[in-house]
XYZ file of C-alpha atoms in Angstrom:
786
model
C -11.360 23.345 -26.758
C -9.102 25.889 -28.441
C -5.394 25.521 -28.936
C -4.778 28.188 -26.275
C -6.840 26.415 -23.592
C -5.092 25.801 -20.287
C -3.537 22.375 -19.950
C -5.281 20.075 -17.519
C -2.180 18.311 -16.229
C -0.790 20.417 -13.413
C -4.120 21.994 -12.440
C -5.648 21.631 -8.977
C -8.971 20.387 -10.245
C -11.558 19.587 -7.543
C -12.173 15.869 -7.650
C -15.011 14.774 -9.911
C -15.938 11.935 -7.595
C -16.366 14.042 -4.462
C -19.805 15.552 -5.076
C -21.391 12.116 -5.230
C -19.481 10.863 -2.232
C -20.199 13.905 -0.085
C -23.919 13.887 -0.827
C -24.335 10.218 0.013
C -25.089 9.125 -3.559
C -22.672 6.273 -3.181
C -22.743 2.591 -3.878
C -20.839 1.004 -1.015
C -20.983 -2.788 -0.962
C -23.203 -2.747 2.118
C -25.683 -0.461 0.301
C -26.380 -3.133 -2.300
C -29.715 -4.884 -1.863
C -31.356 -7.370 -4.200
C -34.487 -9.467 -4.031
C -34.258 -12.513 -1.786
C -31.023 -11.346 -0.166
C -29.712 -13.475 2.708
C -27.174 -12.394 5.292
C -24.064 -14.221 6.442
C -22.583 -14.162 9.915
C -19.353 -15.915 10.801
C -18.495 -17.601 14.073
C -14.842 -17.018 14.906
C -12.518 -18.863 17.215
C -12.050 -17.248 20.634
C -8.771 -19.145 20.974
C -5.442 -18.481 19.283
C -4.583 -22.145 18.840
C -6.759 -25.185 19.378
C -7.909 -28.460 17.864
C -11.560 -28.460 16.797
C -13.166 -31.522 18.344
C -16.782 -30.871 17.411
C -18.891 -28.260 15.646
C -22.686 -28.574 15.915
C -24.606 -25.993 13.866
C -28.005 -27.710 14.351
C -29.086 -25.495 17.283
C -28.569 -22.399 15.122
C -31.019 -23.764 12.551
C -33.772 -23.577 15.163
C -33.344 -19.838 15.623
C -35.889 -17.466 13.997
C -35.018 -16.324 10.496
C -32.164 -18.775 9.995
C -32.076 -20.397 6.555
C -28.871 -22.425 6.746
C -25.779 -23.023 8.840
C -22.488 -24.641 7.921
C -19.350 -25.847 9.662
C -15.948 -25.842 8.043
C -16.254 -29.481 7.089
C -19.665 -28.769 5.504
C -18.099 -26.220 3.142
C -14.702 -27.814 2.612
C -15.716 -29.707 -0.518
C -16.545 -26.488 -2.369
C -13.385 -24.572 -1.528
C -9.654 -25.035 -1.925
C -6.825 -23.297 -0.143
C -6.617 -19.515 -0.195
C -3.800 -18.411 -2.509
C -0.324 -17.126 -1.817
C 0.915 -15.502 -5.025
C 4.435 -14.777 -3.810
C 6.394 -17.874 -2.716
C 9.662 -15.972 -2.352
C 11.990 -18.981 -2.183
C 11.968 -22.384 -3.782
C 11.865 -24.135 -0.406
C 9.313 -21.877 1.292
C 7.024 -23.584 3.811
C 3.575 -22.933 2.390
C 0.779 -24.493 4.468
C -2.757 -24.956 3.218
C -5.041 -22.099 4.178
C -8.694 -23.154 4.337
C -11.138 -20.236 4.092
C -12.905 -21.718 7.118
C -11.161 -23.909 9.687
C -11.913 -27.622 9.639
C -9.628 -29.384 12.128
C -7.595 -26.673 13.818
C -7.775 -22.932 14.514
C -4.536 -20.989 14.397
C -5.445 -17.457 15.461
C -8.154 -15.762 17.457
C -10.662 -14.844 14.798
C -10.173 -17.884 12.569
C -13.635 -18.718 11.074
C -15.202 -21.966 12.284
C -18.867 -21.803 11.222
C -21.346 -19.761 9.174
C -25.000 -18.840 9.695
C -27.242 -17.649 6.867
C -30.423 -15.784 7.812
C -33.032 -13.420 6.428
C -31.480 -10.417 8.153
C -28.075 -9.674 9.626
C -29.325 -9.456 13.196
C -30.919 -12.888 13.089
C -27.721 -14.283 11.624
C -25.554 -12.658 14.299
C -27.844 -13.761 17.127
C -27.843 -17.371 15.912
C -24.069 -17.639 16.157
C -24.303 -17.999 19.918
C -26.349 -21.197 19.482
C -23.552 -23.013 17.625
C -21.730 -25.506 19.816
C -17.973 -25.901 19.391
C -15.628 -28.042 21.477
C -11.939 -27.153 21.415
C -8.810 -28.769 22.786
C -6.401 -25.920 23.539
C -2.950 -25.981 21.963
C -0.048 -23.751 23.030
C 0.114 -20.378 21.260
C 3.186 -19.209 19.341
C 3.667 -15.480 19.884
C 7.317 -14.475 20.178
C 9.306 -14.403 16.916
C 12.621 -15.458 18.415
C 11.135 -18.124 20.658
C 9.188 -19.523 17.706
C 12.458 -20.486 16.025
C 13.872 -22.388 18.990
C 14.024 -26.173 18.945
C 11.363 -26.739 21.611
C 8.830 -24.202 20.395
C 5.234 -25.333 19.807
C 4.401 -25.406 16.105
C 1.746 -23.364 14.351
C 1.552 -26.036 11.645
C 2.586 -29.294 13.237
C 2.778 -31.106 9.892
C 5.499 -28.714 8.683
C 7.963 -29.382 11.475
C 9.070 -25.758 11.781
C 7.800 -22.246 12.395
C 10.225 -20.810 9.869
C 8.501 -20.143 6.581
C 11.565 -19.058 4.611
C 15.010 -17.506 4.659
C 15.662 -14.965 1.886
C 19.235 -13.632 1.640
C 20.674 -10.747 -0.381
C 24.401 -9.967 -0.521
C 25.976 -7.416 -2.826
C 29.299 -5.655 -3.063
C 32.210 -6.330 -0.750
C 31.827 -8.946 1.957
C 30.384 -7.198 5.008
C 32.574 -9.094 7.467
C 35.624 -7.693 5.687
C 34.121 -4.212 5.746
C 33.408 -4.502 9.451
C 37.026 -5.410 10.183
C 38.458 -2.346 8.464
C 35.738 0.129 9.434
C 36.677 2.832 11.914
C 33.157 2.922 13.339
C 30.472 0.244 13.544
C 27.092 0.484 15.217
C 24.455 -2.149 15.924
C 20.862 -1.354 16.763
C 17.614 -3.280 17.145
C 14.372 -1.760 15.919
C 10.913 -3.246 16.430
C 7.943 -2.525 14.189
C 4.701 -3.189 15.971
C 1.721 -4.778 14.234
C -0.674 -2.262 12.714
C -4.347 -2.613 11.788
C -5.764 -0.705 8.839
C -8.829 1.347 9.698
C -10.416 2.124 6.351
C -13.572 4.212 6.717
C -15.563 1.443 5.022
C -15.293 -2.038 6.571
C -14.962 -5.005 4.255
C -18.111 -6.391 2.682
C -19.197 -8.902 0.048
C -22.425 -9.402 -1.896
C -22.856 -12.359 -4.264
C -25.779 -12.605 -6.683
C -26.150 -15.887 -8.590
C -27.862 -16.376 -11.941
C -28.779 -20.011 -11.471
C -29.968 -20.735 -14.997
C -26.552 -20.045 -16.521
C -24.340 -20.714 -13.524
C -23.086 -17.116 -13.491
C -22.220 -15.089 -10.415
C -21.690 -11.403 -9.770
C -19.604 -10.671 -6.722
C -19.401 -7.167 -5.276
C -16.542 -6.628 -2.866
C -14.919 -3.721 -1.086
C -11.613 -4.650 -2.662
C -8.576 -3.024 -4.214
C -8.124 -5.879 -6.708
C -11.281 -6.904 -8.618
C -9.330 -8.488 -11.486
C -6.951 -10.470 -9.294
C -9.836 -11.425 -7.008
C -11.831 -12.818 -9.928
C -8.960 -15.050 -11.041
C -8.141 -16.278 -7.556
C -11.743 -16.973 -6.538
C -12.193 -19.015 -9.701
C -9.208 -21.113 -8.611
C -10.338 -21.415 -4.981
C -14.029 -22.198 -5.572
C -14.010 -23.866 -8.981
C -16.461 -21.343 -10.455
C -15.322 -20.925 -14.087
C -13.595 -17.576 -14.504
C -15.768 -16.567 -17.456
C -18.856 -17.184 -15.320
C -17.678 -14.880 -12.544
C -17.989 -11.095 -12.639
C -16.331 -9.084 -9.873
C -17.243 -5.472 -9.165
C -15.501 -3.107 -6.791
C -18.159 -0.426 -6.330
C -17.395 2.680 -4.278
C -14.611 1.536 -1.960
C -14.040 3.553 1.191
C -10.303 3.224 1.624
C -7.962 0.265 1.648
C -4.371 1.108 2.638
C -3.319 -2.403 1.569
C -5.858 -4.186 3.745
C -8.128 -4.735 0.726
C -5.268 -6.000 -1.437
C -6.311 -9.493 -0.527
C -8.297 -12.596 -1.414
C -10.170 -13.181 1.825
C -11.860 -16.299 3.119
C -15.116 -14.368 3.520
C -15.239 -13.750 -0.230
C -14.765 -17.447 -0.970
C -17.317 -18.403 1.711
C -19.943 -15.980 0.381
C -19.494 -17.240 -3.172
C -19.655 -20.882 -2.083
C -22.788 -20.342 0.045
C -24.547 -18.411 -2.724
C -23.677 -21.186 -5.133
C -24.976 -23.855 -2.770
C -28.235 -22.064 -1.881
C -28.891 -20.425 -5.243
C -29.676 -17.196 -3.373
C -27.919 -13.847 -3.128
C -25.958 -13.401 0.085
C -24.271 -10.516 1.865
C -21.560 -10.337 4.505
C -20.405 -7.097 6.116
C -17.812 -7.117 8.855
C -18.243 -5.193 12.067
C -15.406 -2.937 13.092
C -14.336 -5.226 15.949
C -14.580 -8.264 13.648
C -12.309 -6.505 11.195
C -9.655 -6.042 13.867
C -9.461 -9.831 14.149
C -10.050 -10.898 10.569
C -8.617 -8.222 8.264
C -4.925 -8.828 7.780
C -2.486 -6.791 9.863
C 0.576 -4.867 8.739
C 4.237 -4.551 9.750
C 5.287 -6.853 12.631
C 9.074 -7.057 12.344
C 12.305 -7.138 14.353
C 15.300 -5.509 12.641
C 18.876 -6.057 13.783
C 20.820 -3.440 11.858
C 24.562 -2.831 11.654
C 26.274 0.040 9.871
C 29.969 0.523 9.139
C 31.681 3.833 8.394
C 34.883 5.789 8.582
C 35.497 8.569 11.089
C 34.816 11.188 8.425
C 31.292 9.824 8.131
C 31.665 8.011 4.823
C 29.514 4.889 4.798
C 31.175 1.579 4.020
C 28.411 -0.965 4.414
C 25.098 -2.012 5.894
C 23.806 -5.312 7.241
C 20.276 -6.108 8.399
C 18.758 -9.300 9.788
C 14.964 -9.307 9.821
C 12.530 -11.512 11.696
C 9.149 -10.983 10.099
C 5.818 -12.041 11.597
C 3.788 -13.893 8.965
C 0.946 -14.635 11.348
C -0.814 -17.969 11.052
C -0.938 -18.241 7.239
C 0.669 -16.873 4.109
C -1.950 -14.755 2.409
C -1.827 -13.238 -1.077
C 1.552 -11.470 -0.866
C 2.506 -11.985 2.806
C 6.023 -13.366 2.290
C 6.840 -10.780 -0.369
C 6.178 -7.695 1.751
C 9.655 -7.563 3.356
C 11.182 -8.378 -0.038
C 9.635 -5.190 -1.442
C 11.609 -3.299 1.163
C 14.766 -5.372 0.796
C 16.146 -3.191 -1.979
C 15.486 0.048 -0.119
C 17.529 -0.381 3.073
C 20.504 1.515 1.601
C 18.091 4.373 0.889
C 19.649 7.348 -0.894
C 23.182 6.556 0.243
C 26.340 5.307 -1.419
C 28.214 2.402 0.131
C 30.258 -0.576 -0.986
C 28.685 -3.460 0.905
C 25.143 -4.574 1.668
C 23.811 -7.723 3.285
C 20.233 -8.587 4.200
C 18.677 -11.735 5.629
C 14.903 -12.030 5.872
C 13.360 -14.798 7.972
C 9.609 -15.292 7.805
C 8.118 -16.723 11.002
C 4.706 -18.283 11.646
C 2.828 -17.212 14.784
C -0.675 -17.872 16.096
C -1.810 -14.358 15.253
C -3.865 -12.781 12.483
C -1.933 -13.078 9.209
C 0.029 -10.060 8.047
C 0.215 -8.646 4.545
C 0.356 -5.313 2.731
C -0.081 -2.122 4.737
C 0.528 1.317 3.232
C 4.149 1.327 2.091
C 4.504 -2.463 2.295
C 8.084 -3.135 3.382
C 9.490 0.210 2.311
C 8.542 2.124 5.491
C 10.341 -0.540 7.507
C 13.440 -0.172 5.329
C 13.429 3.619 5.534
C 12.942 3.480 9.295
C 15.988 1.262 9.754
C 18.399 3.318 7.666
C 17.155 6.717 8.852
C 17.200 5.739 12.529
C 20.696 4.294 12.391
C 21.956 7.278 10.378
C 20.921 9.492 13.289
C 22.707 7.148 15.705
C 25.825 7.267 13.557
C 25.688 11.070 13.492
C 25.738 11.110 17.293
C 28.637 8.655 17.397
C 30.637 10.848 14.987
C 29.525 14.140 16.568
C 28.074 15.298 13.256
C 24.861 17.139 12.515
C 22.465 14.490 11.134
C 21.845 16.537 7.980
C 25.577 16.893 7.382
C 26.081 13.140 7.700
C 23.455 12.585 5.068
C 25.020 15.173 2.755
C 28.327 13.324 2.884
C 26.741 10.094 1.710
C 23.808 10.718 -0.572
C 23.828 10.303 -4.326
C 24.541 13.663 -5.974
C 22.069 15.035 -8.481
C 24.743 14.914 -11.181
C 25.227 11.151 -10.642
C 21.815 10.049 -11.938
C 20.988 7.537 -13.273
C 22.661 5.712 -10.402
C 22.768 1.996 -9.698
C 22.653 1.425 -5.948
C 24.460 -1.233 -3.943
C 21.102 -3.067 -3.750
C 20.970 -3.321 -7.547
C 18.274 -0.755 -8.356
C 18.882 1.973 -10.900
C 17.475 5.282 -9.693
C 16.635 7.249 -12.824
C 16.464 10.800 -11.458
C 16.514 12.813 -8.264
C 17.865 15.851 -6.487
C 18.232 15.184 -2.778
C 20.179 18.411 -2.273
C 17.393 20.628 -3.581
C 14.650 18.951 -1.563
C 16.709 19.102 1.625
C 17.722 22.745 1.257
C 14.135 23.760 0.628
C 12.926 21.789 3.642
C 15.608 23.240 5.922
C 14.644 26.775 4.929
C 10.921 26.182 5.494
C 11.653 24.503 8.825
C 14.054 27.229 10.043
C 16.427 24.460 11.060
C 19.285 26.538 12.494
C 16.944 28.589 14.692
C 15.348 25.442 16.115
C 18.765 23.924 16.825
C 19.730 27.072 18.717
C 16.514 26.932 20.755
C 17.124 23.261 21.476
C 20.629 23.965 22.789
C 19.313 26.750 24.996
C 16.610 24.526 26.497
C 19.131 21.781 27.182
C 21.453 24.247 28.921
C 18.592 25.435 31.121
C 17.484 21.886 31.893
C 13.911 22.545 30.816
C 11.379 19.925 31.774
C 9.959 20.176 28.241
C 12.688 19.211 25.790
C 12.856 20.077 22.098
C 13.874 17.427 19.579
C 14.497 17.595 15.843
C 14.061 14.608 13.564
C 15.372 14.180 10.032
C 14.249 11.683 7.405
C 15.639 11.753 3.869
C 14.005 8.964 1.909
C 13.409 7.412 -1.433
C 11.085 4.580 -2.390
C 10.341 2.417 -5.390
C 6.914 3.024 -6.907
C 4.967 1.699 -9.837
C 5.075 -1.974 -8.908
C 5.165 -3.223 -12.446
C 8.119 -4.632 -14.371
C 6.883 -8.154 -15.059
C 10.356 -9.566 -15.644
C 11.536 -8.203 -12.298
C 8.495 -9.721 -10.595
C 9.321 -13.015 -12.316
C 12.845 -12.930 -10.903
C 11.383 -12.306 -7.442
C 9.096 -15.362 -7.872
C 5.902 -13.296 -7.907
C 3.160 -15.250 -9.672
C 1.642 -12.405 -11.698
C 2.862 -9.676 -14.004
C 2.877 -5.952 -13.389
C 1.426 -4.614 -16.625
C -1.618 -2.369 -16.769
C -4.350 -1.850 -19.367
C -6.436 1.083 -20.546
C -8.696 1.854 -23.466
C -10.270 5.016 -24.825
C -13.727 5.058 -26.387
C -14.730 8.191 -28.295
C -18.525 8.193 -28.527
C -20.390 9.446 -31.612
C -21.165 12.740 -29.866
C -17.484 13.306 -29.137
C -17.686 12.465 -25.453
C -14.957 10.169 -24.126
C -14.955 7.057 -21.960
C -11.655 6.071 -20.369
C -11.626 2.419 -19.324
C -8.937 1.644 -16.767
C -7.700 -1.544 -15.164
C -6.783 0.313 -11.992
C -9.337 0.368 -9.207
C -9.634 3.508 -7.058
C -10.522 3.617 -3.386
C -10.017 7.276 -2.575
C -6.981 8.307 -4.619
C -8.735 10.522 -7.193
C -8.266 8.327 -10.258
C -11.385 9.604 -11.990
C -10.152 13.184 -11.844
C -6.519 12.544 -12.774
C -7.334 10.103 -15.557
C -9.745 12.699 -16.995
C -6.984 15.297 -16.917
C -4.502 13.031 -18.709
C -6.986 12.033 -21.404
C -8.306 15.573 -21.873
C -4.824 16.932 -22.561
C -3.838 14.252 -25.065
C -7.188 14.277 -26.888
C -7.818 18.012 -26.632
C -11.333 17.539 -25.270
C -12.934 19.310 -22.292
C -12.241 17.814 -18.872
C -15.967 17.430 -18.198
C -16.421 15.443 -21.418
C -14.380 12.542 -20.025
C -15.965 9.696 -18.079
C -13.835 7.054 -16.342
C -14.977 3.424 -16.172
C -13.327 1.197 -13.572
C -13.679 -1.548 -11.006
C -15.842 -3.957 -13.014
C -14.291 -7.005 -14.657
C -16.985 -6.980 -17.336
C -16.836 -3.259 -18.182
C -13.049 -3.094 -17.738
C -11.972 -6.667 -18.456
C -8.178 -6.208 -18.288
C -6.269 -4.910 -15.325
C -3.837 -5.579 -12.510
C -5.536 -3.202 -10.057
C -4.247 -0.768 -7.430
C -1.418 -1.109 -4.890
C 2.256 -0.207 -4.558
C 1.819 3.367 -5.854
C 1.394 1.925 -9.336
C -1.870 3.451 -10.548
C -0.503 6.674 -12.010
C 2.926 5.425 -12.988
C 1.606 2.339 -14.796
C -2.141 2.907 -15.247
C -1.774 6.583 -16.142
C 0.910 5.708 -18.659
C -1.421 3.157 -20.281
C -4.089 5.859 -20.609
C -1.583 8.257 -22.157
C -0.531 5.688 -24.760
C -4.130 4.660 -25.524
C -5.087 8.306 -26.055
C -2.111 8.819 -28.377
C -3.330 5.846 -30.417
C -6.772 7.466 -30.679
C -5.145 10.633 -32.027
C -3.153 8.587 -34.545
C -6.301 6.838 -35.786
C -8.199 10.114 -35.949
C -5.331 11.658 -37.921
C -5.806 9.037 -40.632
C -9.512 9.900 -40.940
C -8.817 13.650 -40.871
C -6.183 13.360 -43.608
C -8.661 11.491 -45.777
C -11.477 13.981 -45.252
C -9.254 17.048 -45.634
C -7.488 15.540 -48.655
C -4.099 16.071 -47.100
C -1.211 13.883 -46.099
C -1.007 12.887 -42.448
C 2.393 14.585 -42.247
C 0.798 17.911 -43.217
C -1.669 17.850 -40.339
C -1.204 19.654 -37.059
C -3.137 18.589 -33.966
C -3.665 21.199 -31.273
C -6.421 21.550 -28.723
C -8.484 18.728 -30.178
C -8.359 20.119 -33.749
C -6.614 18.759 -36.836
C -5.689 21.446 -39.310
C -3.666 21.547 -42.485
C -0.354 23.351 -42.184
C -0.646 26.705 -43.899
C -4.433 26.345 -44.305
C -5.935 26.841 -40.842
C -9.492 26.935 -42.198
C -9.105 23.347 -43.375
C -9.821 21.702 -40.036
C -11.634 18.855 -38.301
C -12.290 18.506 -34.586
C -11.916 15.194 -32.813
C -15.645 15.318 -32.092
C -16.446 15.685 -35.801
C -14.161 12.805 -36.641
C -15.856 10.635 -34.013
C -19.227 11.111 -35.707
C -17.729 10.644 -39.168
C -16.310 7.341 -37.993
C -19.633 6.348 -36.450
C -21.485 7.028 -39.709
C -18.692 5.344 -41.711
C -19.860 7.144 -44.876
C -16.427 8.255 -45.992
C -13.542 6.433 -44.374
C -10.185 5.498 -45.880
C -10.329 2.184 -47.738
C -9.759 -0.747 -45.435
C -10.092 1.233 -42.211
C -12.213 -0.153 -39.391
C -15.038 2.226 -38.442
C -13.564 3.243 -35.093
C -10.981 5.543 -33.622
C -11.177 3.777 -30.258
C -7.902 2.324 -28.995
C -6.412 0.379 -26.138
C -2.960 -0.072 -24.688
C -1.277 -2.432 -22.262
C 1.923 -1.102 -20.743
C 4.650 -2.935 -18.864
C 7.368 -0.502 -17.722
C 11.016 -1.424 -17.825
C 11.687 -0.084 -14.338
C 10.200 1.315 -11.163
C 9.999 5.019 -10.393
C 11.701 6.605 -7.407
C 10.122 9.551 -5.592
C 12.118 11.061 -2.773
C 12.071 13.864 -0.261
C 13.156 15.331 3.046
C 10.931 15.374 6.116
C 11.745 17.388 9.234
C 9.907 17.135 12.535
C 10.214 19.189 15.727
C 8.714 17.729 18.894
C 8.343 18.931 22.435
C 8.566 16.158 25.023
C 7.384 16.717 28.571
C 9.906 14.792 30.647
C 7.575 14.698 33.669
C 4.620 13.075 31.864
C 6.176 11.569 28.726
C 3.737 13.422 26.487
C 5.011 14.199 22.992
C 3.687 17.193 21.072
C 4.609 17.706 17.415
C 5.399 21.388 17.232
C 6.137 21.617 13.514
C 6.383 19.283 10.573
C 7.861 20.207 7.180
C 8.183 17.943 4.183
C 9.444 18.581 0.684
C 8.676 15.674 -1.623
C 9.709 15.086 -5.219
C 7.102 12.978 -6.989
C 8.111 13.910 -10.510
C 5.550 15.631 -12.693
C 2.349 16.406 -10.821
C -0.996 15.757 -12.480
C -3.155 17.431 -9.816
C -1.421 19.353 -7.001
C -4.502 19.306 -4.772
C -4.703 15.520 -4.919
C -0.964 15.219 -4.250
C -1.406 17.367 -1.145
C -4.211 15.124 0.048
C -2.157 11.980 -0.508
C 0.807 13.451 1.369
C -1.371 14.544 4.299
C -2.996 11.124 4.538
C 0.345 9.365 4.397
C 1.767 11.614 7.103
C -1.187 10.797 9.351
C -0.550 7.060 9.026
C 3.199 7.324 9.504
C 2.831 9.541 12.564
C 0.212 7.113 13.877
C 2.762 4.296 13.850
C 5.303 6.484 15.625
C 2.970 7.707 18.371
C -0.340 5.878 18.623
C -1.177 2.595 16.905
C -0.322 -0.958 18.016
C -2.028 -4.319 17.831
C -1.417 -5.871 21.252
C -1.810 -9.572 22.153
C -1.866 -11.126 25.604
C 0.159 -14.208 26.517
C -2.634 -16.494 25.267
C -2.745 -14.885 21.832
C -5.879 -12.834 22.386
C -6.024 -9.457 20.668
C -6.543 -6.994 23.513
C -6.551 -3.897 21.309
C -9.576 -5.036 19.351
C -11.694 -1.889 19.365
C -11.182 1.806 18.760
C -11.264 2.284 22.518
C -8.017 0.295 22.768
C -6.395 0.802 19.356
C -5.589 4.493 19.037
C -6.297 5.940 15.603
C -5.399 9.648 15.524
C -8.008 12.187 14.477
C -7.439 15.722 13.229
C -6.826 17.262 16.696
C -4.048 14.716 17.309
C -2.066 15.815 14.262
C -0.082 18.994 13.609
C -0.429 21.507 10.836
C 1.751 20.254 7.990
C 3.968 22.483 5.856
C 4.362 20.738 2.512
C 6.184 21.661 -0.657
C 7.724 20.001 -3.674
C 10.705 19.901 -5.953
C 10.395 18.322 -9.378
C 12.762 15.967 -11.157
C 10.683 14.117 -13.757
C 10.968 10.373 -14.034
C 12.689 9.213 -17.195
C 11.033 5.790 -17.182
C 7.551 6.873 -18.317
C 6.271 9.491 -20.778
C 4.340 11.403 -18.100
C 7.443 11.913 -15.949
C 5.450 10.863 -12.850
C 6.770 8.928 -9.836
C 3.905 8.089 -7.460
C 2.894 9.644 -4.153
C 0.397 7.439 -2.315
C 2.850 5.902 0.158
C 5.505 8.623 0.426
C 4.171 10.326 3.558
C 3.860 7.044 5.422
C 7.372 5.972 4.483
C 9.139 9.173 5.495
C 7.255 10.360 8.562
C 7.705 7.536 11.067
C 11.498 7.816 11.401
C 11.290 11.618 11.346
C 9.046 11.591 14.425
C 10.962 8.926 16.352
C 14.291 10.550 15.514
C 12.901 13.788 16.946
C 11.770 12.114 20.178
C 15.114 10.388 20.739
C 16.915 13.611 19.835
C 14.932 15.461 22.522
C 15.751 12.889 25.189
C 19.339 12.029 24.276
C 20.819 14.554 26.766
C 18.980 12.558 29.443
C 20.666 9.320 28.350
C 17.793 7.932 26.233
C 18.933 6.229 23.032
C 15.761 4.352 22.009
C 12.014 4.500 22.531
C 10.032 1.612 21.126
C 7.081 2.436 18.904
C 4.464 3.574 19.462
C 6.133 6.231 21.588
C 3.261 6.570 24.036
C 3.595 8.845 27.073
C 4.126 5.803 29.283
C 6.915 4.394 27.097
C 8.617 7.774 26.841
C 8.368 8.292 30.609
C 9.725 4.820 31.332
C 12.630 5.387 28.927
C 13.516 8.559 30.827
C 13.243 6.800 34.183
C 15.383 3.865 33.057
C 18.041 6.184 31.654
C 18.158 8.230 34.845
C 18.467 5.059 36.935
């Protein structure tokens, strides 16, 4: 690689991993087969809340192909409670969470028994033979009713359905601000439950090595390193005897950021039987058993002066925990707590988060994890305030956002935004969107009383990425740190292995990590191999979630590669008989200043180190290096999203006519991958606005438990996106990157709903609850007209 070779960072490289994925040469968890493999099937409660009076698995043992069957009490001795790593307050109510129910079921889908058979069909068929007697208990479904004195209890031994109250108050007292404000508005926003629909369902394979008591567990997971630690705690298998591998993982979106009961059950059964076992969920089973996202009521109040200057913000949140606190369930709204003020300046902020138990599937991380909810609240109420003040919604935002010259800026919520330029992103978006022309068309349609109304939605957002600073996580009572590890191995032939603690599931890590390493080391892109997702091959890591992989994991790779160059420089100086200060390193070549013919390539130095024939005295025979990084702060991408919708007032149908977004994600490693991440995020955010909702009946049964009832948009349901970028590099990491994986999801939902309400406001509509289905839109119009 010559010194004039094109830099890799910034190039739209096709993804290395795609050829294998597209040609079916993949290693999904369900593809894994080993000798003597047994299959697990899990019997799940059909009731949301009930006492278990009797479980008889004996009839299942008589079915063909069945090897074993277990009730919850049969397996209880080998398993402890599933972990919650984020007890957000000292007095949090934290009930035990058995991987399989023993005495009581608390949501429809709670596991009650397990069958093990020689094939998956025999196992599934035998479930119907298991006899279970239940005594029904009253379900707990409504968040507000759950907190009343006479409500039934999800966990009767706890005496309450409130899990915790987490307050945050900064700046001037909000009550005082309210009294002197010229304008105050209160609004209620409801975030429906969402169900992740990763292309690959969850699956687990456990292979025991009985002679040494070792186990290899394959799981479709985002967190192999965290999973290994937590399963060791839950099952008692010594951590050093447990190897966890995340093979090819077909999407996660937060739903695989979890330590699931099925993983603990599979490990316990394999340990008990001394045989390899496999469990793969069906799609409908996943709707019940994979944790849900969102589920929140927001009561939001904003205070301002007549000129539009914001004075303060207050939000009271009721958050649906579901039946149990899973790995980071209580912490999800806390992640968003610091983002409710968004990009705006104000002098007062108050937030109260109340976690509530219900007899529903537990909630936990879902793409964006608390930050989409925060952005929705502030961006929706900013539009409402603009109407109240008779201001254009973009103008209101201009009067309140942090100016580009004010960075770094410490917000009222206590975060220090390092860099940004909200003006530039917004102006670029407005030009691409042709904002003024659309506003003129909208006014004309309204004057004519068209049955199809045009609405324009604005969303100017920021988010905190790179979930990492360990000391911050400590202060938030999170059990783990946020560091990330990487190492670089330069092989004797000069090829490079990058070992990363992050674990990809569709983001393009292999490609981007190769680009970062290739640039620092000066080696060809194709000479870099990335090793990941295996706790034995990549023993250190904190895994992938919270848009942290590039910001934290990529930074670790950068530093590890720089250490390799520093070690190689020492060898080169020795072999070239020059001082290290006299060496230049460009394009993978060390040369002596003023003597360009005196040179050594990194590849040559790798072999020289391997042979160890002529190394500096006292030097270890390696130029390999590792690095563990723990950033001092988060990173803060931002952007402006604009949406134009046409709403048919006779049918309620909403059509997205155009969608423009300009995002600022700092330095871009691979523009093509950034585009893909933005498009995917937009699809999920628009899906919350228009399509997706987990619906329960009054007995706590999930009635949207299949793709026939739970509407996941496909390509024809989504518009053509116009995307662009501005670039203000982050100052908190050497790559200048900010993260992009969740940005589209965070920004798009309020943009779409703002557009729908904007279209219908002349008809008296001020709110449409998500998802804004044709029926809900039509009913909102009818109620307003009445």
